[in-house]
Structures are given as structure tokens and as C-alpha cells.
């Protein structure tokens, strides 16, 4: 098993401050997704800036009743300050490349709900497998963003949840590759290896895989220091 990277090791011990919240464009998100079932009401109640903890709480609170709204909130955090996030999220939820004004796709809604159930009941790797392959695969939703979705539905509002799915996007893949840990994007077996690796790095410090991943993001983005 690969040893813990030397730059990560100091972040695995002791208390860390919350990651910084970022501001987003509520108007832009409402314009693209506010008309979808349950989304507009949830967007209206969001604070003007989001961090991981707040996003996790909101997703957990609305997931059962409004899965599309939960997904939209996760994607606000996932896309950060990028201007294309609202359009891409609307395209996923409507299953259309021209999503303006279109309704929520029932098939997409069902797959998002099922992916949350699979990941919660059977673990992060099976959640990844479901969304990475038919019949669970959703057009326009690749691993970089569906792992963000899986994270927020499995963290259950608590940042220390042991069964939370760690995020694996291009930033993390690049960070790992630079430390001689090459992983393939979109490969379920490699995601399973990633979860196991983070678990081995975190175990001596009592940290779950997703908690280690959160610290990797701090290094990548100098976030929360």
C-alpha cells in the first residue's frame, strides 16, 4: 500500500477549521433550474455562500422529498463559481442539451434516487458502479460530478460519517498522479482502490476515506487554512 504523502500527513492530525464558503449566483441558478419540481423553493432558502458542511445538511434535509433539489444544491457546491454549472445541471435534470423551460426527467429523477439508496445501503463503490454503468448511468453526469453527488447523499449531514463516498475529480486525480498514484477516471475498480487507499491513510488518525479526501482538497486549493 502506498505510504501517506508527506504534504498530506500534517493535515491528518488535530482539528482543522471549516473550509471557506464561496459565493455563487442565485439568479443564474434559479433561471436554469428554479422551475423544476421542488428546486426553486429550496434555492430560495439557501444562504448566499456555501461550504461543505452547509451543503451536506441541506442535501440530507431535502433528499427524501425533493431529490432534484438535493442534486441541484450538491451541484452548486460542485461547480463552485463556474458560470456553466447551472446550465449543465439543468441539462442533466431534464435529459436535454436544450434544457431551458423543460420539466424534470422522471428517468433521471429515478436514477438519482436509486443511486442514493444504493450508495447508502451498499457503500460508495457500489454507488459509483451504479452511476458509471447502465442502467444507472445519466447522460452528462460523469464521475467527477457524480462522486460529489454520492458524497453528499452518503455523508448524511455529518462530516465524520465513516461510510461517506470520497470525491474523485480531475483535481484529485492530478494530485494523486503527481505522487505516483495513477488512477483511471471512470473506472469502478480504480475508485475502489482509491477508497481503500484513503482508508489506509486515515486509519491511524481515526479518519474515514471522505475525511482524508477533504484534506486533499485543502492542499489542492489552499482551502480552509
Coordinates of C-alpha atoms in Angstrom, one line a residue:
X1 CA 0.0 0.0 0.0
X2 CA 1.3 3.5 -0.9
X3 CA 2.6 5.4 2.0
X4 CA 0.9 8.7 3.1
X5 CA 2.2 11.6 1.1
X6 CA 4.4 13.8 3.2
X7 CA 2.5 17.0 2.5
X8 CA -0.8 15.4 3.5
X9 CA 0.4 13.8 6.8
X10 CA 0.3 17.1 8.8
X11 CA -3.4 17.6 7.9
X12 CA -4.4 14.2 9.2
X13 CA -3.8 15.1 12.8
X14 CA -5.6 17.6 15.0
X15 CA -8.6 19.9 14.5
X16 CA -9.0 21.9 11.3
X17 CA -11.1 25.0 10.7
X18 CA -14.1 24.6 8.4
X19 CA -13.5 25.1 4.7
X20 CA -14.2 28.5 3.5
X21 CA -17.7 29.2 2.0
X22 CA -17.9 30.6 -1.6
X23 CA -20.5 32.8 -3.1
X24 CA -22.4 31.8 -6.2
X25 CA -25.1 33.4 -8.4
X26 CA -28.6 32.6 -7.1
X27 CA -30.2 34.3 -10.0
X28 CA -28.3 32.2 -12.5
X29 CA -29.2 29.0 -10.8
X30 CA -32.9 30.0 -10.5
X31 CA -33.0 30.9 -14.1
X32 CA -31.9 27.5 -15.2
X33 CA -33.3 25.2 -12.5
X34 CA -35.8 27.1 -10.4
X35 CA -38.8 25.9 -12.4
X36 CA -38.1 22.2 -11.7
X37 CA -40.1 20.3 -9.2
X38 CA -39.1 21.4 -5.7
X39 CA -35.9 23.1 -6.8
X40 CA -37.0 26.7 -6.7
X41 CA -38.2 26.6 -3.1
X42 CA -35.0 25.0 -1.9
X43 CA -32.9 27.5 -3.8
X44 CA -34.8 30.4 -2.2
X45 CA -33.8 29.1 1.3
X46 CA -30.1 28.8 0.6
X47 CA -27.5 31.1 2.2
X48 CA -25.6 33.4 -0.2
X49 CA -22.4 31.4 0.3
X50 CA -22.0 27.6 0.6
X51 CA -19.4 25.4 2.3
X52 CA -19.3 21.6 2.5
X53 CA -21.0 21.4 5.9
X54 CA -23.9 23.6 4.9
X55 CA -24.3 21.8 1.6
X56 CA -24.3 18.4 3.3
X57 CA -27.0 19.5 5.8
X58 CA -29.3 20.9 3.0
X59 CA -28.9 17.8 0.8
X60 CA -29.7 15.5 3.7
X61 CA -32.7 17.5 4.7
X62 CA -34.4 17.7 1.2
X63 CA -33.2 14.4 -0.3
X64 CA -36.2 12.3 0.6
X65 CA -38.9 14.7 -0.6
X66 CA -37.1 16.6 -3.4
X67 CA -34.2 14.6 -5.0
X68 CA -33.8 17.1 -7.9
X69 CA -33.4 19.9 -5.4
X70 CA -30.9 17.9 -3.4
X71 CA -28.9 17.3 -6.6
X72 CA -29.0 21.0 -7.6
X73 CA -27.6 22.0 -4.3
X74 CA -24.9 19.5 -4.5
X75 CA -24.0 20.7 -8.0
X76 CA -23.9 24.4 -6.8
X77 CA -21.1 23.3 -4.4
X78 CA -19.6 21.0 -7.1
X79 CA -19.4 23.6 -9.8
X80 CA -18.3 26.4 -7.4
X81 CA -18.0 29.8 -9.2
X82 CA -18.0 28.4 -12.7
X83 CA -20.5 30.1 -15.0
X84 CA -21.7 26.9 -16.8
X85 CA -22.8 25.0 -13.7
X86 CA -26.5 26.0 -13.8
X87 CA -26.8 25.1 -17.5
X88 CA -25.1 21.7 -17.1
X89 CA -27.2 20.9 -14.0
X90 CA -30.4 21.7 -15.9
X91 CA -29.2 19.6 -18.9
X92 CA -28.7 16.6 -16.6
X93 CA -32.0 17.0 -14.8
X94 CA -34.1 17.5 -18.0
X95 CA -32.1 15.0 -20.0
X96 CA -31.7 17.6 -22.8
X97 CA -28.9 19.7 -24.2
X98 CA -31.5 22.4 -24.6
X99 CA -33.0 22.4 -21.1
X100 CA -34.4 25.9 -20.9
X101 CA -38.0 25.6 -19.5
X102 CA -38.1 21.8 -19.9
X103 CA -39.5 19.7 -17.0
X104 CA -37.6 17.3 -14.8
X105 CA -36.9 13.9 -16.5
X106 CA -38.7 11.2 -14.5
X107 CA -36.0 8.7 -15.5
X108 CA -33.2 11.0 -14.2
X109 CA -35.1 11.6 -11.0
X110 CA -35.5 7.8 -10.5
X111 CA -31.8 7.1 -11.2
X112 CA -30.6 9.8 -8.8
X113 CA -32.9 8.5 -6.1
X114 CA -31.8 4.9 -6.7
X115 CA -28.1 5.9 -6.7
X116 CA -28.6 7.5 -3.3
X117 CA -30.2 4.3 -2.0
X118 CA -27.5 2.0 -3.5
X119 CA -24.7 4.2 -2.1
X120 CA -26.2 4.4 1.4
X121 CA -27.2 0.8 1.6
X122 CA -24.3 -0.9 -0.2
X123 CA -21.4 1.5 0.0
X124 CA -19.6 4.1 -2.1
X125 CA -18.1 1.7 -4.6
X126 CA -21.5 0.2 -5.5
X127 CA -22.9 3.7 -5.8
X128 CA -20.1 4.5 -8.2
X129 CA -20.7 1.3 -10.1
X130 CA -24.4 2.1 -10.5
X131 CA -23.9 5.6 -11.9
X132 CA -20.9 4.6 -14.0
X133 CA -22.8 1.9 -15.9
X134 CA -26.2 1.0 -17.4
X135 CA -29.0 1.1 -16.3
X136 CA -28.0 3.8 -13.7
X137 CA -25.8 6.0 -16.0
X138 CA -27.1 9.5 -16.5
X139 CA -26.2 11.5 -19.6
X140 CA -24.0 14.4 -18.9
X141 CA -23.2 13.3 -15.4
X142 CA -19.6 11.9 -15.3
X143 CA -17.6 10.6 -12.4
X144 CA -16.1 14.0 -11.4
X145 CA -19.6 15.2 -10.5
X146 CA -21.4 12.1 -9.6
X147 CA -18.9 11.4 -6.9
X148 CA -19.7 14.8 -5.5
X149 CA -23.4 13.8 -5.5
X150 CA -22.5 10.4 -3.9
X151 CA -20.5 12.2 -1.2
X152 CA -23.4 14.5 -0.2
X153 CA -26.0 11.8 -0.1
X154 CA -23.8 9.4 1.9
X155 CA -22.4 11.9 4.3
X156 CA -25.9 12.2 5.8
X157 CA -25.3 15.7 7.1
X158 CA -22.4 14.7 9.3
X159 CA -18.8 15.4 8.1
X160 CA -17.4 12.4 10.0
X161 CA -19.6 9.7 8.6
X162 CA -17.5 6.6 8.0
X163 CA -19.5 5.4 5.0
X164 CA -19.4 8.7 3.1
X165 CA -18.2 8.4 -0.5
X166 CA -15.0 10.4 -1.2
X167 CA -15.0 12.7 -4.2
X168 CA -12.7 11.8 -7.1
X169 CA -12.5 14.5 -9.8
X170 CA -9.8 15.8 -12.1
X171 CA -8.1 17.8 -9.4
X172 CA -7.7 14.8 -7.1
X173 CA -6.7 12.6 -9.9
X174 CA -3.9 15.0 -10.8
X175 CA -2.8 15.4 -7.2
X176 CA -2.6 11.6 -6.8
X177 CA -0.8 11.1 -10.2
X178 CA 1.9 13.6 -9.1
X179 CA 2.5 11.4 -6.1
X180 CA 2.9 8.2 -8.1
X181 CA -0.7 7.1 -7.5
X182 CA -2.2 6.9 -11.1
X183 CA -5.9 6.2 -11.2
X184 CA -8.1 5.9 -14.3
X185 CA -11.1 8.2 -14.5
X186 CA -14.4 6.4 -14.9
X187 CA -13.1 3.0 -13.7
X188 CA -15.0 1.4 -10.8
X189 CA -12.1 -0.8 -9.8
X190 CA -9.8 2.2 -9.6
X191 CA -12.4 4.0 -7.5
X192 CA -12.5 1.0 -5.1
X193 CA -8.7 1.2 -4.9
X194 CA -8.9 4.9 -4.2
X195 CA -11.4 4.4 -1.3
X196 CA -9.2 1.7 0.1
X197 CA -6.1 3.9 -0.2
X198 CA -7.7 6.8 1.6
X199 CA -8.9 4.5 4.3
X200 CA -5.3 3.2 4.9
X201 CA -4.0 6.8 5.1
X202 CA -6.8 7.9 7.5
X203 CA -7.0 4.8 9.8
X204 CA -4.0 5.7 12.1
X205 CA -5.7 9.1 12.7
X206 CA -9.2 7.8 13.1
X207 CA -10.3 9.4 9.8
X208 CA -12.7 8.0 7.2
X209 CA -11.8 8.0 3.5
X210 CA -14.0 11.1 2.8
X211 CA -12.3 13.0 5.6
X212 CA -9.0 12.3 4.0
X213 CA -10.3 13.4 0.6
X214 CA -11.5 16.7 2.2
X215 CA -7.9 17.3 3.4
X216 CA -6.5 16.6 0.0
X217 CA -8.8 19.3 -1.4
X218 CA -7.4 21.7 1.2
X219 CA -3.9 21.1 -0.1
X220 CA -5.0 21.4 -3.8
X221 CA -7.0 24.6 -3.2
X222 CA -5.3 26.0 -0.1
X223 CA -8.8 25.9 1.3
X224 CA -9.8 26.3 4.9
X225 CA -6.3 27.1 6.2

